[in-house]
JSON list of C-alpha atoms and ligand atoms in Angstrom, two decimals:
[
{"chain": "A", "resi": 1, "resn": "UNK", "atom": "CA", "xyz": [9.41, -12.52, -76.34]},
{"chain": "A", "resi": 2, "resn": "UNK", "atom": "CA", "xyz": [12.43, -10.22, -76.27]},
{"chain": "A", "resi": 3, "resn": "UNK", "atom": "CA", "xyz": [12.23, -6.06, -75.04]},
{"chain": "A", "resi": 4, "resn": "UNK", "atom": "CA", "xyz": [11.99, -4.99, -78.80]},
{"chain": "A", "resi": 5, "resn": "UNK", "atom": "CA", "xyz": [9.25, -7.40, -80.37]},
{"chain": "A", "resi": 6, "resn": "UNK", "atom": "CA", "xyz": [6.97, -6.68, -76.76]},
{"chain": "A", "resi": 7, "resn": "UNK", "atom": "CA", "xyz": [6.72, -3.35, -77.33]},
{"chain": "A", "resi": 8, "resn": "UNK", "atom": "CA", "xyz": [6.19, -3.22, -81.11]},
{"chain": "A", "resi": 9, "resn": "UNK", "atom": "CA", "xyz": [3.13, -2.22, -81.76]},
{"chain": "A", "resi": 10, "resn": "UNK", "atom": "CA", "xyz": [0.22, -4.59, -82.11]},
{"chain": "A", "resi": 11, "resn": "UNK", "atom": "CA", "xyz": [-1.17, -6.47, -85.50]},
{"chain": "A", "resi": 12, "resn": "UNK", "atom": "CA", "xyz": [-4.80, -5.37, -85.89]},
{"chain": "A", "resi": 13, "resn": "UNK", "atom": "CA", "xyz": [-6.24, -8.66, -87.73]},
{"chain": "A", "resi": 14, "resn": "UNK", "atom": "CA", "xyz": [-10.55, -9.27, -89.01]},
{"chain": "A", "resi": 15, "resn": "UNK", "atom": "CA", "xyz": [-12.60, -12.29, -89.73]},
{"chain": "A", "resi": 16, "resn": "UNK", "atom": "CA", "xyz": [-14.75, -11.22, -92.02]},
{"chain": "A", "resi": 17, "resn": "UNK", "atom": "CA", "xyz": [-18.02, -13.61, -94.07]},
{"chain": "A", "resi": 18, "resn": "UNK", "atom": "CA", "xyz": [-21.72, -13.90, -93.98]},
{"chain": "A", "resi": 19, "resn": "UNK", "atom": "CA", "xyz": [-24.16, -15.07, -91.55]},
{"chain": "A", "resi": 20, "resn": "UNK", "atom": "CA", "xyz": [-23.61, -17.98, -90.36]},
{"chain": "A", "resi": 21, "resn": "UNK", "atom": "CA", "xyz": [-19.90, -19.22, -91.51]},
{"chain": "A", "resi": 22, "resn": "UNK", "atom": "CA", "xyz": [-19.38, -19.90, -88.06]},
{"chain": "A", "resi": 23, "resn": "UNK", "atom": "CA", "xyz": [-17.23, -16.63, -87.30]},
{"chain": "A", "resi": 24, "resn": "UNK", "atom": "CA", "xyz": [-17.24, -17.21, -83.26]},
{"chain": "A", "resi": 25, "resn": "UNK", "atom": "CA", "xyz": [-15.62, -20.18, -83.52]},
{"chain": "A", "resi": 26, "resn": "UNK", "atom": "CA", "xyz": [-12.92, -19.24, -85.87]},
{"chain": "A", "resi": 27, "resn": "UNK", "atom": "CA", "xyz": [-12.30, -16.02, -83.99]},
{"chain": "A", "resi": 28, "resn": "UNK", "atom": "CA", "xyz": [-12.00, -18.26, -80.62]},
{"chain": "A", "resi": 29, "resn": "UNK", "atom": "CA", "xyz": [-9.48, -20.14, -82.44]},
{"chain": "A", "resi": 30, "resn": "UNK", "atom": "CA", "xyz": [-7.80, -17.73, -83.62]},
{"chain": "A", "resi": 31, "resn": "UNK", "atom": "CA", "xyz": [-7.12, -16.24, -81.02]},
{"chain": "A", "resi": 32, "resn": "UNK", "atom": "CA", "xyz": [-5.83, -19.37, -78.92]},
{"chain": "A", "resi": 33, "resn": "UNK", "atom": "CA", "xyz": [-3.52, -19.72, -81.89]},
{"chain": "A", "resi": 34, "resn": "UNK", "atom": "CA", "xyz": [-2.31, -15.96, -81.61]},
{"chain": "A", "resi": 35, "resn": "UNK", "atom": "CA", "xyz": [-2.37, -16.26, -77.05]},
{"chain": "A", "resi": 36, "resn": "UNK", "atom": "CA", "xyz": [0.02, -19.56, -77.96]},
{"chain": "A", "resi": 37, "resn": "UNK", "atom": "CA", "xyz": [2.78, -17.73, -79.28]},
{"chain": "A", "resi": 38, "resn": "UNK", "atom": "CA", "xyz": [3.08, -16.03, -76.34]},
{"chain": "A", "resi": 39, "resn": "UNK", "atom": "CA", "xyz": [1.44, -12.37, -77.84]},
{"chain": "A", "resi": 40, "resn": "UNK", "atom": "CA", "xyz": [-0.77, -10.22, -76.37]},
{"chain": "A", "resi": 41, "resn": "UNK", "atom": "CA", "xyz": [-4.36, -11.03, -77.51]},
{"chain": "A", "resi": 42, "resn": "UNK", "atom": "CA", "xyz": [-7.94, -8.65, -77.29]},
{"chain": "A", "resi": 43, "resn": "UNK", "atom": "CA", "xyz": [-11.04, -10.38, -79.05]},
{"chain": "A", "resi": 44, "resn": "UNK", "atom": "CA", "xyz": [-13.61, -7.33, -79.83]},
{"chain": "A", "resi": 45, "resn": "UNK", "atom": "CA", "xyz": [-16.39, -7.45, -82.41]},
{"chain": "A", "resi": 46, "resn": "UNK", "atom": "CA", "xyz": [-18.11, -5.72, -84.87]},
{"chain": "A", "resi": 47, "resn": "UNK", "atom": "CA", "xyz": [-21.07, -3.33, -84.29]},
{"chain": "A", "resi": 48, "resn": "UNK", "atom": "CA", "xyz": [-20.08, -2.78, -81.00]},
{"chain": "A", "resi": 49, "resn": "UNK", "atom": "CA", "xyz": [-16.70, -3.27, -78.78]},
{"chain": "A", "resi": 50, "resn": "UNK", "atom": "CA", "xyz": [-17.48, -0.10, -76.31]},
{"chain": "A", "resi": 51, "resn": "UNK", "atom": "CA", "xyz": [-20.34, 1.00, -74.36]},
{"chain": "A", "resi": 52, "resn": "UNK", "atom": "CA", "xyz": [-21.50, 3.29, -76.00]},
{"chain": "A", "resi": 53, "resn": "UNK", "atom": "CA", "xyz": [-20.64, 1.13, -79.64]},
{"chain": "A", "resi": 54, "resn": "UNK", "atom": "CA", "xyz": [-22.92, -1.60, -77.89]},
{"chain": "A", "resi": 55, "resn": "UNK", "atom": "CA", "xyz": [-25.89, 0.56, -77.64]},
{"chain": "A", "resi": 56, "resn": "UNK", "atom": "CA", "xyz": [-25.74, 1.39, -80.49]},
{"chain": "A", "resi": 57, "resn": "UNK", "atom": "CA", "xyz": [-25.21, -1.58, -82.00]},
{"chain": "A", "resi": 58, "resn": "UNK", "atom": "CA", "xyz": [-28.54, -3.20, -80.23]},
{"chain": "A", "resi": 59, "resn": "UNK", "atom": "CA", "xyz": [-29.80, -0.52, -82.31]},
{"chain": "A", "resi": 60, "resn": "UNK", "atom": "CA", "xyz": [-28.90, -1.88, -85.28]},
{"chain": "A", "resi": 61, "resn": "UNK", "atom": "CA", "xyz": [-30.10, -5.49, -85.07]},
{"chain": "A", "resi": 62, "resn": "UNK", "atom": "CA", "xyz": [-33.29, -4.77, -82.05]},
{"chain": "A", "resi": 63, "resn": "UNK", "atom": "CA", "xyz": [-35.87, -5.77, -84.60]},
{"chain": "A", "resi": 64, "resn": "UNK", "atom": "CA", "xyz": [-38.33, -2.17, -84.74]},
{"chain": "A", "resi": 65, "resn": "UNK", "atom": "CA", "xyz": [-40.94, -0.72, -86.35]},
{"chain": "A", "resi": 66, "resn": "UNK", "atom": "CA", "xyz": [-39.37, 2.22, -87.11]},
{"chain": "A", "resi": 67, "resn": "UNK", "atom": "CA", "xyz": [-37.77, 1.17, -90.50]},
{"chain": "A", "resi": 68, "resn": "UNK", "atom": "CA", "xyz": [-33.87, 2.50, -91.06]},
{"chain": "A", "resi": 69, "resn": "UNK", "atom": "CA", "xyz": [-33.38, 4.02, -93.81]},
{"chain": "A", "resi": 70, "resn": "UNK", "atom": "CA", "xyz": [-29.45, 2.79, -95.19]},
{"chain": "A", "resi": 71, "resn": "UNK", "atom": "CA", "xyz": [-28.07, 5.67, -94.58]},
{"chain": "A", "resi": 72, "resn": "UNK", "atom": "CA", "xyz": [-28.92, 6.05, -91.24]},
{"chain": "A", "resi": 73, "resn": "UNK", "atom": "CA", "xyz": [-27.40, 2.17, -91.24]},
{"chain": "A", "resi": 74, "resn": "UNK", "atom": "CA", "xyz": [-24.05, 3.25, -92.03]},
{"chain": "A", "resi": 75, "resn": "UNK", "atom": "CA", "xyz": [-23.24, 6.50, -89.91]},
{"chain": "A", "resi": 76, "resn": "UNK", "atom": "CA", "xyz": [-24.74, 4.13, -86.73]},
{"chain": "A", "resi": 77, "resn": "UNK", "atom": "CA", "xyz": [-22.39, 1.50, -88.15]},
{"chain": "A", "resi": 78, "resn": "UNK", "atom": "CA", "xyz": [-19.23, 4.06, -88.91]},
{"chain": "A", "resi": 79, "resn": "UNK", "atom": "CA", "xyz": [-20.43, 6.35, -85.45]},
{"chain": "A", "resi": 80, "resn": "UNK", "atom": "CA", "xyz": [-19.92, 2.65, -83.21]},
{"chain": "A", "resi": 81, "resn": "UNK", "atom": "CA", "xyz": [-17.44, 2.48, -85.33]},
{"chain": "A", "resi": 82, "resn": "UNK", "atom": "CA", "xyz": [-16.16, 5.93, -84.72]},
{"chain": "A", "resi": 83, "resn": "UNK", "atom": "CA", "xyz": [-15.98, 5.08, -80.56]},
{"chain": "A", "resi": 84, "resn": "UNK", "atom": "CA", "xyz": [-14.18, 1.60, -81.13]},
{"chain": "A", "resi": 85, "resn": "UNK", "atom": "CA", "xyz": [-11.29, 2.83, -83.31]},
{"chain": "A", "resi": 86, "resn": "UNK", "atom": "CA", "xyz": [-10.74, 5.42, -80.92]},
{"chain": "A", "resi": 87, "resn": "UNK", "atom": "CA", "xyz": [-11.24, 4.04, -77.53]},
{"chain": "A", "resi": 88, "resn": "UNK", "atom": "CA", "xyz": [-10.18, -0.08, -78.08]},
{"chain": "A", "resi": 89, "resn": "UNK", "atom": "CA", "xyz": [-8.41, -0.20, -81.34]},
{"chain": "A", "resi": 90, "resn": "UNK", "atom": "CA", "xyz": [-5.50, 2.21, -80.97]},
{"chain": "A", "resi": 91, "resn": "UNK", "atom": "CA", "xyz": [-5.07, 2.23, -77.92]},
{"chain": "A", "resi": 92, "resn": "UNK", "atom": "CA", "xyz": [-5.06, -1.28, -77.48]},
{"chain": "A", "resi": 93, "resn": "UNK", "atom": "CA", "xyz": [-2.68, -2.00, -81.03]},
{"chain": "A", "resi": 94, "resn": "UNK", "atom": "CA", "xyz": [-0.18, 0.98, -80.31]},
{"chain": "A", "resi": 95, "resn": "UNK", "atom": "CA", "xyz": [0.72, 0.03, -76.04]},
{"chain": "A", "resi": 96, "resn": "UNK", "atom": "CA", "xyz": [1.42, -3.96, -78.17]},
{"chain": "A", "resi": 97, "resn": "UNK", "atom": "CA", "xyz": [-1.47, -5.90, -77.45]},
{"chain": "A", "resi": 98, "resn": "UNK", "atom": "CA", "xyz": [-3.01, -7.49, -81.34]},
{"chain": "A", "resi": 99, "resn": "UNK", "atom": "CA", "xyz": [-6.31, -6.97, -81.37]},
{"chain": "A", "resi": 100, "resn": "UNK", "atom": "CA", "xyz": [-8.62, -9.58, -82.76]},
{"chain": "A", "resi": 101, "resn": "UNK", "atom": "CA", "xyz": [-12.34, -8.29, -84.54]},
{"chain": "A", "resi": 102, "resn": "UNK", "atom": "CA", "xyz": [-15.59, -9.71, -85.85]},
{"chain": "A", "resi": 103, "resn": "UNK", "atom": "CA", "xyz": [-16.29, -7.91, -88.78]},
{"chain": "A", "resi": 104, "resn": "UNK", "atom": "CA", "xyz": [-14.99, -3.84, -89.30]},
{"chain": "A", "resi": 105, "resn": "UNK", "atom": "CA", "xyz": [-15.42, -1.60, -92.80]},
{"chain": "A", "resi": 106, "resn": "UNK", "atom": "CA", "xyz": [-15.14, -4.68, -94.91]},
{"chain": "A", "resi": 107, "resn": "UNK", "atom": "CA", "xyz": [-19.10, -5.39, -93.68]},
{"chain": "A", "resi": 108, "resn": "UNK", "atom": "CA", "xyz": [-20.10, -1.97, -94.77]},
{"chain": "A", "resi": 109, "resn": "UNK", "atom": "CA", "xyz": [-19.05, -2.52, -98.00]},
{"chain": "A", "resi": 110, "resn": "UNK", "atom": "CA", "xyz": [-20.72, -5.82, -98.42]},
{"chain": "A", "resi": 111, "resn": "UNK", "atom": "CA", "xyz": [-23.85, -5.47, -96.24]},
{"chain": "A", "resi": 112, "resn": "UNK", "atom": "CA", "xyz": [-24.33, -1.13, -97.09]},
{"chain": "A", "resi": 113, "resn": "UNK", "atom": "CA", "xyz": [-22.82, -1.06, -100.23]},
{"chain": "A", "resi": 114, "resn": "UNK", "atom": "CA", "xyz": [-23.42, -4.97, -101.37]},
{"chain": "A", "resi": 115, "resn": "UNK", "atom": "CA", "xyz": [-26.85, -5.88, -99.12]},
{"chain": "A", "resi": 116, "resn": "UNK", "atom": "CA", "xyz": [-28.02, -2.13, -98.94]},
{"chain": "A", "resi": 117, "resn": "UNK", "atom": "CA", "xyz": [-27.04, -0.63, -102.46]},
{"chain": "A", "resi": 118, "resn": "UNK", "atom": "CA", "xyz": [-24.91, 2.85, -101.34]},
{"chain": "A", "resi": 119, "resn": "UNK", "atom": "CA", "xyz": [-22.42, 4.22, -103.69]},
{"chain": "A", "resi": 120, "resn": "UNK", "atom": "CA", "xyz": [-19.07, 3.04, -101.77]},
{"chain": "A", "resi": 121, "resn": "UNK", "atom": "CA", "xyz": [-17.75, 6.68, -102.78]},
{"chain": "A", "resi": 122, "resn": "UNK", "atom": "CA", "xyz": [-20.20, 7.63, -99.80]},
{"chain": "A", "resi": 123, "resn": "UNK", "atom": "CA", "xyz": [-18.19, 4.44, -97.06]},
{"chain": "A", "resi": 124, "resn": "UNK", "atom": "CA", "xyz": [-14.77, 5.87, -98.90]},
{"chain": "A", "resi": 125, "resn": "UNK", "atom": "CA", "xyz": [-15.24, 8.56, -97.83]},
{"chain": "A", "resi": 126, "resn": "UNK", "atom": "CA", "xyz": [-15.92, 7.95, -94.00]},
{"chain": "A", "resi": 127, "resn": "UNK", "atom": "CA", "xyz": [-13.83, 5.48, -93.71]},
{"chain": "A", "resi": 128, "resn": "UNK", "atom": "CA", "xyz": [-11.15, 7.66, -94.84]},
{"chain": "A", "resi": 129, "resn": "UNK", "atom": "CA", "xyz": [-12.49, 10.53, -92.26]},
{"chain": "A", "resi": 130, "resn": "UNK", "atom": "CA", "xyz": [-12.91, 8.00, -89.38]},
{"chain": "A", "resi": 131, "resn": "UNK", "atom": "CA", "xyz": [-9.63, 5.33, -89.64]},
{"chain": "A", "resi": 132, "resn": "UNK", "atom": "CA", "xyz": [-7.16, 8.19, -91.31]},
{"chain": "A", "resi": 133, "resn": "UNK", "atom": "CA", "xyz": [-6.23, 5.59, -93.03]},
{"chain": "A", "resi": 134, "resn": "UNK", "atom": "CA", "xyz": [-6.16, 3.57, -90.80]},
{"chain": "A", "resi": 135, "resn": "UNK", "atom": "CA", "xyz": [-6.54, -0.86, -92.22]},
{"chain": "A", "resi": 136, "resn": "UNK", "atom": "CA", "xyz": [-6.72, -4.17, -90.17]},
{"chain": "A", "resi": 137, "resn": "UNK", "atom": "CA", "xyz": [-2.67, -5.81, -91.13]},
{"chain": "A", "resi": 138, "resn": "UNK", "atom": "CA", "xyz": [-4.49, -9.11, -91.90]},
{"chain": "A", "resi": 139, "resn": "UNK", "atom": "CA", "xyz": [-8.66, -10.39, -92.88]},
{"chain": "A", "resi": 140, "resn": "UNK", "atom": "CA", "xyz": [-9.38, -13.23, -93.26]},
{"chain": "A", "resi": 141, "resn": "UNK", "atom": "CA", "xyz": [-12.78, -13.69, -95.13]},
{"chain": "A", "resi": 142, "resn": "UNK", "atom": "CA", "xyz": [-14.86, -17.18, -94.81]},
{"chain": "A", "resi": 143, "resn": "UNK", "atom": "CA", "xyz": [-16.18, -18.54, -97.81]},
{"chain": "A", "resi": 144, "resn": "UNK", "atom": "CA", "xyz": [-19.46, -21.07, -98.64]},
{"chain": "A", "resi": 145, "resn": "UNK", "atom": "CA", "xyz": [-22.90, -21.05, -100.20]},
{"chain": "A", "resi": 146, "resn": "UNK", "atom": "CA", "xyz": [-25.04, -18.14, -98.13]},
{"chain": "A", "resi": 147, "resn": "UNK", "atom": "CA", "xyz": [-27.15, -21.15, -98.47]},
{"chain": "A", "resi": 148, "resn": "UNK", "atom": "CA", "xyz": [-25.75, -23.22, -96.38]},
{"chain": "A", "resi": 149, "resn": "UNK", "atom": "CA", "xyz": [-25.17, -20.35, -93.47]},
{"chain": "A", "resi": 150, "resn": "UNK", "atom": "CA", "xyz": [-28.59, -18.90, -92.93]},
{"chain": "A", "resi": 151, "resn": "UNK", "atom": "CA", "xyz": [-29.41, -22.75, -92.36]},
{"chain": "A", "resi": 152, "resn": "UNK", "atom": "CA", "xyz": [-26.69, -22.21, -89.41]},
{"chain": "A", "resi": 153, "resn": "UNK", "atom": "CA", "xyz": [-27.42, -19.01, -89.05]},
{"chain": "A", "resi": 154, "resn": "UNK", "atom": "CA", "xyz": [-32.11, -19.52, -88.92]},
{"chain": "A", "resi": 155, "resn": "UNK", "atom": "CA", "xyz": [-30.57, -23.38, -85.81]},
{"chain": "A", "resi": 156, "resn": "UNK", "atom": "CA", "xyz": [-29.64, -20.24, -83.44]},
{"chain": "A", "resi": 157, "resn": "UNK", "atom": "CA", "xyz": [-33.49, -18.74, -83.19]},
{"chain": "A", "resi": 158, "resn": "UNK", "atom": "CA", "xyz": [-34.82, -15.77, -83.34]},
{"chain": "A", "resi": 159, "resn": "UNK", "atom": "CA", "xyz": [-33.59, -13.33, -86.48]},
{"chain": "A", "resi": 160, "resn": "UNK", "atom": "CA", "xyz": [-32.19, -9.91, -85.81]},
{"chain": "A", "resi": 161, "resn": "UNK", "atom": "CA", "xyz": [-32.49, -7.20, -88.13]},
{"chain": "A", "resi": 162, "resn": "UNK", "atom": "CA", "xyz": [-29.76, -8.65, -91.03]},
{"chain": "A", "resi": 163, "resn": "UNK", "atom": "CA", "xyz": [-30.75, -11.77, -89.71]},
{"chain": "A", "resi": 164, "resn": "UNK", "atom": "CA", "xyz": [-34.09, -11.55, -91.36]},
{"chain": "A", "resi": 165, "resn": "UNK", "atom": "CA", "xyz": [-32.57, -10.28, -94.83]},
{"chain": "A", "resi": 166, "resn": "UNK", "atom": "CA", "xyz": [-33.99, -12.29, -98.18]},
{"chain": "A", "resi": 167, "resn": "UNK", "atom": "CA", "xyz": [-31.64, -14.98, -99.19]},
{"chain": "A", "resi": 168, "resn": "UNK", "atom": "CA", "xyz": [-29.94, -11.83, -102.87]},
{"chain": "A", "resi": 169, "resn": "UNK", "atom": "CA", "xyz": [-29.56, -9.78, -99.62]},
{"chain": "A", "resi": 170, "resn": "UNK", "atom": "CA", "xyz": [-26.64, -12.16, -99.07]},
{"chain": "A", "resi": 171, "resn": "UNK", "atom": "CA", "xyz": [-25.71, -13.27, -102.36]},
{"chain": "A", "resi": 172, "resn": "UNK", "atom": "CA", "xyz": [-25.83, -9.12, -103.21]},
{"chain": "A", "resi": 173, "resn": "UNK", "atom": "CA", "xyz": [-23.37, -8.66, -99.41]},
{"chain": "A", "resi": 174, "resn": "UNK", "atom": "CA", "xyz": [-20.84, -12.35, -100.90]},
{"chain": "A", "resi": 175, "resn": "UNK", "atom": "CA", "xyz": [-20.25, -10.66, -104.33]},
{"chain": "A", "resi": 176, "resn": "UNK", "atom": "CA", "xyz": [-18.56, -8.15, -102.25]},
{"chain": "A", "resi": 177, "resn": "UNK", "atom": "CA", "xyz": [-16.28, -9.51, -99.76]},
{"chain": "A", "resi": 178, "resn": "UNK", "atom": "CA", "xyz": [-15.34, -11.49, -102.57]},
{"chain": "A", "resi": 179, "resn": "UNK", "atom": "CA", "xyz": [-14.64, -8.18, -105.24]},
{"chain": "A", "resi": 180, "resn": "UNK", "atom": "CA", "xyz": [-12.75, -7.03, -102.03]},
{"chain": "A", "resi": 181, "resn": "UNK", "atom": "CA", "xyz": [-10.75, -9.76, -102.28]},
{"chain": "A", "resi": 182, "resn": "UNK", "atom": "CA", "xyz": [-9.31, -9.10, -105.37]},
{"chain": "A", "resi": 183, "resn": "UNK", "atom": "CA", "xyz": [-8.90, -6.15, -105.58]},
{"chain": "A", "resi": 184, "resn": "UNK", "atom": "CA", "xyz": [-7.01, -6.39, -101.72]},
{"chain": "A", "resi": 185, "resn": "UNK", "atom": "CA", "xyz": [-5.40, -10.20, -102.56]},
{"chain": "A", "resi": 186, "resn": "UNK", "atom": "CA", "xyz": [-1.84, -8.64, -99.12]},
{"chain": "A", "resi": 187, "resn": "UNK", "atom": "CA", "xyz": [-4.56, -8.60, -96.85]},
{"chain": "A", "resi": 188, "resn": "UNK", "atom": "CA", "xyz": [-7.23, -10.26, -97.04]},
{"chain": "A", "resi": 189, "resn": "UNK", "atom": "CA", "xyz": [-6.85, -13.49, -97.46]},
{"chain": "A", "resi": 190, "resn": "UNK", "atom": "CA", "xyz": [-10.32, -15.79, -98.65]},
{"chain": "A", "resi": 191, "resn": "UNK", "atom": "CA", "xyz": [-10.32, -19.72, -96.71]},
{"chain": "A", "resi": 192, "resn": "UNK", "atom": "CA", "xyz": [-13.75, -22.03, -97.08]},
{"chain": "A", "resi": 193, "resn": "UNK", "atom": "CA", "xyz": [-15.71, -22.07, -95.01]},
{"chain": "A", "resi": 194, "resn": "UNK", "atom": "CA", "xyz": [-17.26, -24.98, -96.22]},
{"chain": "A", "resi": 195, "resn": "UNK", "atom": "CA", "xyz": [-15.95, -28.82, -93.76]},
{"chain": "A", "resi": 196, "resn": "UNK", "atom": "CA", "xyz": [-15.67, -30.13, -90.82]},
{"chain": "A", "resi": 197, "resn": "UNK", "atom": "CA", "xyz": [-14.12, -27.59, -88.30]},
{"chain": "A", "resi": 198, "resn": "UNK", "atom": "CA", "xyz": [-11.11, -29.37, -87.54]},
{"chain": "A", "resi": 199, "resn": "UNK", "atom": "CA", "xyz": [-10.45, -28.79, -91.43]},
{"chain": "A", "resi": 200, "resn": "UNK", "atom": "CA", "xyz": [-11.38, -24.75, -92.19]},
{"chain": "A", "resi": 201, "resn": "UNK", "atom": "CA", "xyz": [-9.50, -24.28, -88.89]},
{"chain": "A", "resi": 202, "resn": "UNK", "atom": "CA", "xyz": [-5.76, -26.39, -90.30]},
{"chain": "A", "resi": 203, "resn": "UNK", "atom": "CA", "xyz": [-6.43, -23.19, -93.71]},
{"chain": "A", "resi": 204, "resn": "UNK", "atom": "CA", "xyz": [-6.79, -20.63, -91.01]},
{"chain": "A", "resi": 205, "resn": "UNK", "atom": "CA", "xyz": [-3.79, -22.35, -89.42]},
{"chain": "A", "resi": 206, "resn": "UNK", "atom": "CA", "xyz": [-1.83, -21.85, -92.48]},
{"chain": "A", "resi": 207, "resn": "UNK", "atom": "CA", "xyz": [-3.39, -18.50, -92.73]},
{"chain": "A", "resi": 208, "resn": "UNK", "atom": "CA", "xyz": [-1.93, -17.11, -89.97]},
{"chain": "A", "resi": 209, "resn": "UNK", "atom": "CA", "xyz": [1.42, -18.68, -90.06]},
{"chain": "A", "resi": 210, "resn": "UNK", "atom": "CA", "xyz": [2.07, -17.62, -92.96]},
{"chain": "A", "resi": 211, "resn": "UNK", "atom": "CA", "xyz": [2.46, -13.96, -91.60]},
{"chain": "A", "resi": 212, "resn": "UNK", "atom": "CA", "xyz": [3.69, -14.92, -88.68]},
{"chain": "A", "resi": 213, "resn": "UNK", "atom": "CA", "xyz": [6.25, -16.10, -90.08]},
{"chain": "A", "resi": 214, "resn": "UNK", "atom": "CA", "xyz": [7.32, -12.05, -91.58]},
{"chain": "A", "resi": 215, "resn": "UNK", "atom": "CA", "xyz": [6.03, -9.86, -88.72]},
{"chain": "A", "resi": 216, "resn": "UNK", "atom": "CA", "xyz": [7.52, -11.90, -85.84]},
{"chain": "B", "resi": 301, "resn": "TMP", "atom": "P1", "xyz": [-22.70, -10.68, -86.12]},
{"chain": "B", "resi": 301, "resn": "TMP", "atom": "O1", "xyz": [-21.59, -10.05, -85.13]},
{"chain": "B", "resi": 301, "resn": "TMP", "atom": "O2", "xyz": [-23.35, -11.77, -85.68]},
{"chain": "B", "resi": 301, "resn": "TMP", "atom": "O3", "xyz": [-22.11, -11.15, -87.45]},
{"chain": "B", "resi": 301, "resn": "TMP", "atom": "O4", "xyz": [-24.51, -9.72, -86.88]},
{"chain": "B", "resi": 301, "resn": "TMP", "atom": "C1", "xyz": [-23.62, -7.77, -87.13]},
{"chain": "B", "resi": 301, "resn": "TMP", "atom": "C2", "xyz": [-24.01, -7.92, -87.72]},
{"chain": "B", "resi": 301, "resn": "TMP", "atom": "O5", "xyz": [-24.57, -5.78, -87.88]},
{"chain": "B", "resi": 301, "resn": "TMP", "atom": "C3", "xyz": [-24.03, -8.30, -89.45]},
{"chain": "B", "resi": 301, "resn": "TMP", "atom": "O6", "xyz": [-25.37, -8.65, -89.75]},
{"chain": "B", "resi": 301, "resn": "TMP", "atom": "C4", "xyz": [-23.33, -7.74, -90.15]},
{"chain": "B", "resi": 301, "resn": "TMP", "atom": "C5", "xyz": [-23.64, -6.10, -90.04]},
{"chain": "B", "resi": 301, "resn": "TMP", "atom": "N1", "xyz": [-23.08, -5.04, -89.79]},
{"chain": "B", "resi": 301, "resn": "TMP", "atom": "C6", "xyz": [-22.87, -4.13, -91.12]},
{"chain": "B", "resi": 301, "resn": "TMP", "atom": "O7", "xyz": [-24.34, -4.77, -92.06]},
{"chain": "B", "resi": 301, "resn": "TMP", "atom": "N2", "xyz": [-22.16, -3.78, -91.17]},
{"chain": "B", "resi": 301, "resn": "TMP", "atom": "C7", "xyz": [-21.13, -3.28, -91.34]},
{"chain": "B", "resi": 301, "resn": "TMP", "atom": "O8", "xyz": [-19.94, -1.97, -90.88]},
{"chain": "B", "resi": 301, "resn": "TMP", "atom": "C8", "xyz": [-21.06, -4.83, -89.69]},
{"chain": "B", "resi": 301, "resn": "TMP", "atom": "C9", "xyz": [-19.64, -4.22, -89.04]},
{"chain": "B", "resi": 301, "resn": "TMP", "atom": "C10", "xyz": [-21.77, -5.83, -89.76]}
]
């Protein structure tokens, strides 16, 4: 890498999809793919990504007796996101490190907007306050039938607070993800997540290759 490129701002790539789409496996693939190109890469996730944000993650995901109203869930997601963006994402990108993040604000539109039925304008307002225009440079949306994903998620063992939701909840989540992909076709690339891992990763590599050709 030449001097100019090593000082350039890093790119911000996010991976999205309903549960059980194989995000973790594909996250590692994306990270390895970028590292093989000589890029400095940091993998992170939401909610979480800093010690304090990980505590908020536990609050959000652990099953508990006390109900968490959708608005509290939304605010906690953005509290965690503020910590993550200010303490990890912005500094990393500024230093030239590429960020590969498991979920970001698209998940809030899908889960709290679609799943929990909160008005999208609340999310847009918080997004404006917290992110100040910071958007991923590329979002890969892994998409397949909700039933397929939930089946895979159930095989992993005990279910967290979200995984316990009904299929209808995840159908609404998926619908919002797909709508966002349609209205942000440059940023959000839809990748079909059905089939073998190698087949899916070939599709992901094609998306990355196309972007890297433009960026590097
Ligand atoms: P995961 O890391 O296993 O995908 O779990 C995170 C859960 O949090 C997942 O069920 C989706 C949910 N989530 C939201 O509801 N809103 C958000 O903004 C984010 C980032 C995650």
